[in-house]
PDB file of C-alpha atoms in Angstrom:
ATOM      1  CA  MET A   1       0.073  -3.490 -12.976  1.00 67.00           C
ATOM      2  CA  ILE A   2      -2.048  -1.332 -10.635  1.00 73.00           C
ATOM      3  CA  ASP A   3      -3.258   0.681 -13.628  1.00 75.00           C
ATOM      4  CA  LEU A   4      -4.007  -2.481 -15.612  1.00 79.00           C
ATOM      5  CA  LEU A   5      -6.094  -4.012 -12.820  1.00 79.00           C
ATOM      6  CA  TRP A   6      -8.428  -1.028 -12.682  1.00 79.00           C
ATOM      7  CA  HIS A   7      -8.634   0.108 -16.306  1.00 79.00           C
ATOM      8  CA  GLU A   8      -8.750  -3.305 -17.964  1.00 82.00           C
ATOM      9  CA  HIS A   9     -10.567  -5.446 -15.387  1.00 82.00           C
ATOM     10  CA  ARG A  10     -12.300  -2.966 -13.012  1.00 84.00           C
ATOM     11  CA  ILE A  11     -10.531  -4.536 -10.019  1.00 82.00           C
ATOM     12  CA  LYS A  12      -9.666  -2.172  -7.182  1.00 84.00           C
ATOM     13  CA  PRO A  13      -6.088  -3.198  -6.312  1.00 82.00           C
ATOM     14  CA  VAL A  14      -5.168  -3.597  -2.644  1.00 83.00           C
ATOM     15  CA  ILE A  15      -1.404  -3.864  -3.043  1.00 82.00           C
ATOM     16  CA  ASP A  16       1.063  -2.383  -0.567  1.00 82.00           C
ATOM     17  CA  ILE A  17       3.942  -0.383  -2.021  1.00 83.00           C
ATOM     18  CA  ARG A  18       7.477   0.507  -1.016  1.00 82.00           C
ATOM     19  CA  ASN A  19       8.946   3.975  -0.902  1.00 82.00           C
ATOM     20  CA  LEU A  20      10.642   4.373  -4.264  1.00 82.00           C
ATOM     21  CA  TRP A  21      11.002   8.150  -4.095  1.00 83.00           C
ATOM     22  CA  LYS A  22      14.711   8.564  -4.729  1.00 83.00           C
ATOM     23  CA  ASP A  23      15.017  12.289  -4.102  1.00 81.00           C
ATOM     24  CA  GLY A  24      14.534  11.959  -0.322  1.00 81.00           C
ATOM     25  CA  GLU A  25      11.434  14.126  -0.060  1.00 85.00           C
ATOM     26  CA  GLN A  26       8.755  13.066   2.410  1.00 89.00           C
ATOM     27  CA  THR A  27       5.804  14.662   0.620  1.00 90.00           C
ATOM     28  CA  ARG A  28       4.941  15.998  -2.804  1.00 90.00           C
ATOM     29  CA  LEU A  29       2.631  18.856  -3.718  1.00 91.00           C
ATOM     30  CA  VAL A  30      -0.627  17.835  -5.397  1.00 91.00           C
ATOM     31  CA  PRO A  31      -0.537  19.457  -8.868  1.00 92.00           C
ATOM     32  CA  GLY A  32      -2.755  22.515  -9.154  1.00 89.00           C
ATOM     33  CA  THR A  33      -2.698  23.250  -5.412  1.00 88.00           C
ATOM     34  CA  ARG A  34      -0.567  25.415  -3.124  1.00 87.00           C
ATOM     35  CA  ASN A  35      -1.113  23.710   0.213  1.00 89.00           C
ATOM     36  CA  VAL A  36      -2.129  20.062  -0.363  1.00 92.00           C
ATOM     37  CA  VAL A  37       0.574  17.388  -0.192  1.00 93.00           C
ATOM     38  CA  TYR A  38       0.718  13.596  -0.329  1.00 93.00           C
ATOM     39  CA  ASP A  39       3.239  10.963   0.715  1.00 91.00           C
ATOM     40  CA  TYR A  40       4.282   7.741  -1.045  1.00 90.00           C
ATOM     41  CA  GLN A  41       1.588   5.792   0.844  1.00 89.00           C
ATOM     42  CA  GLY A  42      -1.189   8.015  -0.500  1.00 89.00           C
ATOM     43  CA  THR A  43      -1.898   9.976   2.670  1.00 91.00           C
ATOM     44  CA  VAL A  44      -3.184  13.387   1.571  1.00 93.00           C
ATOM     45  CA  SER A  45      -2.629  16.317   3.937  1.00 91.00           C
ATOM     46  CA  CYS A  46      -3.501  20.001   4.043  1.00 91.00           C
ATOM     47  CA  VAL A  47      -0.816  22.486   5.126  1.00 90.00           C
ATOM     48  CA  CYS A  48      -2.171  25.554   6.960  1.00 86.00           C
ATOM     49  CA  MET A  49      -1.280  28.716   5.064  1.00 85.00           C
ATOM     50  CA  ALA A  50      -0.774  30.700   8.301  1.00 84.00           C
ATOM     51  CA  THR A  51       0.991  28.275  10.676  1.00 87.00           C
ATOM     52  CA  GLY A  52       2.397  25.586   8.379  1.00 84.00           C
ATOM     53  CA  THR A  53       0.646  22.856  10.390  1.00 85.00           C
ATOM     54  CA  GLN A  54       0.107  19.707   8.340  1.00 89.00           C
ATOM     55  CA  ARG A  55      -3.120  17.756   8.958  1.00 89.00           C
ATOM     56  CA  GLU A  56      -4.395  14.620   7.255  1.00 91.00           C
ATOM     57  CA  MET A  57      -7.406  15.299   5.059  1.00 91.00           C
ATOM     58  CA  ALA A  58     -10.632  13.298   5.359  1.00 90.00           C
ATOM     59  CA  TYR A  59     -11.127  10.701   2.619  1.00 91.00           C
ATOM     60  CA  ARG A  60     -14.576  11.303   1.113  1.00 92.00           C
ATOM     61  CA  GLY A  61     -14.682   8.572  -1.524  1.00 91.00           C
ATOM     62  CA  PHE A  62     -13.839   7.552  -5.072  1.00 92.00           C
ATOM     63  CA  GLU A  63     -15.689   9.185  -7.953  1.00 92.00           C
ATOM     64  CA  GLU A  64     -15.574   6.564 -10.687  1.00 90.00           C
ATOM     65  CA  LYS A  65     -17.004   8.715 -13.494  1.00 91.00           C
ATOM     66  CA  ARG A  66     -14.433  11.435 -12.862  1.00 92.00           C
ATOM     67  CA  GLY A  67     -11.599   9.032 -12.024  1.00 90.00           C
ATOM     68  CA  THR A  68     -10.795  11.025  -8.892  1.00 92.00           C
ATOM     69  CA  LEU A  69     -10.381  10.565  -5.163  1.00 93.00           C
ATOM     70  CA  LYS A  70     -12.209  13.140  -3.069  1.00 93.00           C
ATOM     71  CA  TYR A  71     -10.701  14.537   0.136  1.00 93.00           C
ATOM     72  CA  GLY A  72     -12.292  16.967   2.582  1.00 89.00           C
ATOM     73  CA  CYS A  73     -10.780  19.852   4.515  1.00 87.00           C
ATOM     74  CA  PRO A  74      -9.706  18.621   7.982  1.00 85.00           C
ATOM     75  CA  ALA A  75     -10.914  21.842   9.641  1.00 83.00           C
ATOM     76  CA  VAL A  76     -14.418  21.367   8.218  1.00 83.00           C
ATOM     77  CA  HIS A  77     -14.606  17.580   8.563  1.00 83.00           C
ATOM     78  CA  TYR A  78     -12.933  17.064  11.962  1.00 83.00           C
ATOM     79  CA  GLY A  79     -13.747  20.457  13.488  1.00 82.00           C
ATOM     80  CA  TYR A  80     -10.156  21.712  13.851  1.00 80.00           C
ATOM     81  CA  GLU A  81      -9.464  25.382  14.394  1.00 83.00           C
ATOM     82  CA  CYS A  82      -7.438  26.551  11.427  1.00 81.00           C
ATOM     83  CA  ALA A  83      -5.671  29.910  11.655  1.00 82.00           C
ATOM     84  CA  GLY A  84      -5.328  30.151   7.879  1.00 80.00           C
ATOM     85  CA  LYS A  85      -8.914  29.209   7.015  1.00 80.00           C
ATOM     86  CA  ALA A  86      -9.720  32.697   5.676  1.00 78.00           C
ATOM     87  CA  SER A  87      -6.768  32.691   3.250  1.00 79.00           C
ATOM     88  CA  CYS A  88      -6.945  28.975   2.350  1.00 81.00           C
ATOM     89  CA  PRO A  89      -7.408  28.339  -1.390  1.00 81.00           C
ATOM     90  CA  LEU A  90      -9.048  24.991  -0.555  1.00 80.00           C
ATOM     91  CA  ALA A  91     -12.812  25.394  -0.299  1.00 73.00           C
ATOM     92  CA  SER A  92     -14.205  22.343   1.469  1.00 79.00           C
ATOM     93  CA  CYS A  93     -12.879  19.476  -0.652  1.00 86.00           C
ATOM     94  CA  ILE A  94     -10.408  18.592  -3.361  1.00 91.00           C
ATOM     95  CA  ARG A  95     -10.517  16.003  -6.124  1.00 92.00           C
ATOM     96  CA  ILE A  96      -7.266  14.269  -7.006  1.00 93.00           C
ATOM     97  CA  PRO A  97      -7.201  12.438 -10.353  1.00 93.00           C
ATOM     98  CA  LEU A  98      -5.829   8.901 -10.226  1.00 90.00           C
ATOM     99  CA  SER A  99      -3.503   9.939 -13.059  1.00 89.00           C
ATOM    100  CA  THR A 100      -1.636  12.260 -10.657  1.00 91.00           C
ATOM    101  CA  ASP A 101       0.490   9.283  -9.570  1.00 88.00           C
ATOM    102  CA  ARG A 102      -0.912   5.896 -10.656  1.00 87.00           C
ATOM    103  CA  ARG A 103       1.335   3.998  -8.279  1.00 87.00           C
ATOM    104  CA  VAL A 104       0.186   5.958  -5.220  1.00 89.00           C
ATOM    105  CA  PHE A 105      -3.439   6.797  -6.014  1.00 90.00           C
ATOM    106  CA  THR A 106      -5.743   3.812  -6.534  1.00 89.00           C
ATOM    107  CA  PRO A 107      -9.556   3.588  -6.733  1.00 91.00           C
ATOM    108  CA  LEU A 108      -9.540   2.392  -3.132  1.00 89.00           C
ATOM    109  CA  ALA A 109      -7.504   5.052  -1.326  1.00 90.00           C
ATOM    110  CA  ARG A 110      -4.552   3.671   0.641  1.00 88.00           C
ATOM    111  CA  SER A 111      -5.273   6.093   3.492  1.00 85.00           C
ATOM    112  CA  SER A 112      -8.869   4.887   3.930  1.00 88.00           C
ATOM    113  CA  TYR A 113     -10.142   2.589   6.652  1.00 89.00           C
ATOM    114  CA  ARG A 114     -11.630   0.300   4.015  1.00 90.00           C
ATOM    115  CA  TRP A 115      -8.231  -0.206   2.350  1.00 87.00           C
ATOM    116  CA  LYS A 116      -6.768  -1.201   5.722  1.00 88.00           C
ATOM    117  CA  ARG A 117      -9.625  -3.696   6.289  1.00 88.00           C
ATOM    118  CA  GLU A 118      -9.256  -5.167   2.803  1.00 86.00           C
ATOM    119  CA  TYR A 119      -5.482  -5.386   3.140  1.00 85.00           C
ATOM    120  CA  ALA A 120      -5.884  -7.326   6.402  1.00 83.00           C
ATOM    121  CA  LYS A 121      -7.854  -9.976   4.467  1.00 81.00           C
ATOM    122  CA  ARG A 122      -4.872 -11.034   2.398  1.00 77.00           C
ATOM    123  CA  THR A 123      -4.863 -14.724   1.609  1.00 77.00           C
ATOM    124  CA  ALA A 124      -2.349 -17.270   2.812  1.00 72.00           C
ATOM    125  CA  LEU A 125      -0.860 -17.418  -0.672  1.00 73.00           C
ATOM    126  CA  GLU A 126      -0.029 -13.701  -0.533  1.00 77.00           C
ATOM    127  CA  ARG A 127       1.702 -14.235   2.809  1.00 77.00           C
ATOM    128  CA  ILE A 128       3.736 -17.065   1.271  1.00 79.00           C
ATOM    129  CA  HIS A 129       4.766 -14.781  -1.587  1.00 79.00           C
ATOM    130  CA  SER A 130       5.721 -12.111   0.928  1.00 79.00           C
ATOM    131  CA  ARG A 131       7.838 -14.636   2.835  1.00 79.00           C
ATOM    132  CA  LEU A 132       9.547 -15.689  -0.403  1.00 80.00           C
ATOM    133  CA  ASP A 133      10.332 -12.063  -1.213  1.00 80.00           C
ATOM    134  CA  ARG A 134      11.624 -10.983   2.174  1.00 78.00           C
ATOM    135  CA  SER A 135      12.760 -14.024   4.176  1.00 77.00           C
ATOM    136  CA  PHE A 136      14.258 -15.968   1.288  1.00 77.00           C
ATOM    137  CA  SER A 137      15.577 -12.898  -0.576  1.00 74.00           C
ATOM    138  CA  LEU A 138      13.749 -13.456  -3.840  1.00 78.00           C
ATOM    139  CA  GLU A 139      12.723  -9.811  -4.038  1.00 75.00           C
ATOM    140  CA  LEU A 140      16.269  -8.727  -4.840  1.00 74.00           C
ATOM    141  CA  HIS A 141      17.642 -11.946  -6.310  1.00 78.00           C
ATOM    142  CA  THR A 142      20.475 -12.080  -8.820  1.00 79.00           C
ATOM    143  CA  ILE A 143      19.529 -15.445 -10.311  1.00 80.00           C
ATOM    144  CA  ARG A 144      19.461 -15.442 -14.111  1.00 87.00           C
ATOM    145  CA  GLY A 145      17.627 -18.017 -16.166  1.00 87.00           C
ATOM    146  CA  GLN A 146      14.332 -19.799 -15.660  1.00 87.00           C
ATOM    147  CA  GLU A 147      15.906 -23.180 -14.842  1.00 90.00           C
ATOM    148  CA  LYS A 148      18.133 -21.741 -12.086  1.00 87.00           C
ATOM    149  CA  LEU A 149      15.229 -19.825 -10.578  1.00 84.00           C
ATOM    150  CA  SER A 150      13.031 -22.940 -10.713  1.00 88.00           C
ATOM    151  CA  VAL A 151      15.685 -24.960  -8.838  1.00 88.00           C
ATOM    152  CA  HIS A 152      16.049 -22.188  -6.262  1.00 84.00           C
ATOM    153  CA  LEU A 153      12.276 -22.008  -5.724  1.00 85.00           C
ATOM    154  CA  THR A 154      12.086 -25.792  -5.353  1.00 89.00           C
ATOM    155  CA  LEU A 155      14.767 -25.659  -2.655  1.00 88.00           C
ATOM    156  CA  VAL A 156      13.020 -22.801  -0.862  1.00 85.00           C
ATOM    157  CA  PHE A 157       9.670 -24.624  -0.836  1.00 85.00           C
ATOM    158  CA  SER A 158      11.432 -27.796   0.332  1.00 89.00           C
ATOM    159  CA  VAL A 159      12.989 -25.914   3.251  1.00 85.00           C
ATOM    160  CA  MET A 160       9.638 -24.325   4.160  1.00 84.00           C
ATOM    161  CA  SER A 161       7.909 -27.736   4.043  1.00 86.00           C
ATOM    162  CA  ALA A 162      10.690 -29.386   6.079  1.00 87.00           C
ATOM    163  CA  LEU A 163      10.473 -26.668   8.745  1.00 84.00           C
ATOM    164  CA  ALA A 164       6.694 -27.097   8.985  1.00 84.00           C
ATOM    165  CA  LEU A 165       6.985 -30.894   9.130  1.00 88.00           C
ATOM    166  CA  GLY A 166       9.641 -30.641  11.847  1.00 87.00           C
ATOM    167  CA  ARG A 167       7.364 -28.429  13.960  1.00 85.00           C
ATOM    168  CA  VAL A 168       4.481 -30.879  13.611  1.00 87.00           C
ATOM    169  CA  ARG A 169       6.682 -33.867  14.501  1.00 89.00           C
ATOM    170  CA  GLU A 170       7.994 -31.997  17.555  1.00 86.00           C
ATOM    171  CA  ASN A 171       4.382 -31.465  18.650  1.00 87.00           C
ATOM    172  CA  GLN A 172       4.570 -27.709  17.951  1.00 84.00           C
ATOM    173  CA  PRO A 173       1.950 -27.258  15.214  1.00 82.00           C
ATOM    174  CA  ASN A 174       1.187 -23.694  16.341  1.00 81.00           C
ATOM    175  CA  GLN A 175       4.763 -22.704  15.367  1.00 79.00           C
ATOM    176  CA  MET A 176       4.923 -24.486  12.020  1.00 74.00           C
ATOM    177  CA  ARG A 177       4.949 -21.176  10.080  1.00 72.00           C
ATOM    178  CA  SER A 178       7.771 -19.754  12.158  1.00 72.00           C
ATOM    179  CA  LEU A 179      11.198 -19.410  10.577  1.00 68.00           C
ATOM    180  CA  VAL A 180      12.794 -17.977  13.700  1.00 65.00           C
ATOM    181  CA  ARG A 181      11.890 -19.995  16.807  1.00 59.00           C
ATOM    182  CA  PRO A 182      13.953 -23.174  17.234  1.00 57.00           C
ATOM    183  CA  ALA A 183      12.221 -26.536  17.542  1.00 50.00           C
ATOM    184  CA  ALA A 184      12.879 -27.473  21.174  1.00 54.00           C
TER     185      ALA A 184
END
């Protein structure tokens, strides 16, 4: 879906992801490098060749024509002292193709400040979908068949509406989205 949004419609997806790495590793090596790693959230880091210190690299932008994300050396960009700078194979920046891991690397880098700002602008409908997934266990449901799922969704929306109506009737409109606090 993330790939489809960008390649078919030129939409930069701002979709959070879960850690689906099953092998237990925290980071993976960027292909073609010896000391650049990334995690499942798209944070790209440089590992010092001399000390083994891992530092987050500076996001330098998306290069649409190349289909790559550009990251800068943290020692150059942030002014860190790096003991392994002389032996570092990384010049001043690195380009990571989106095809490296389409789920992790998107045209709007997950580790960028802009992605965080855009993600904070999620609509109310997205928050409702999130609540359905997590609070009402629809993310990992075992319901089979469209009719059964439709009935289940109708019940869930009825419960959500009843909770909101109860809060309003109890003169607690500021808590009408709450599923936890009791109506006093």
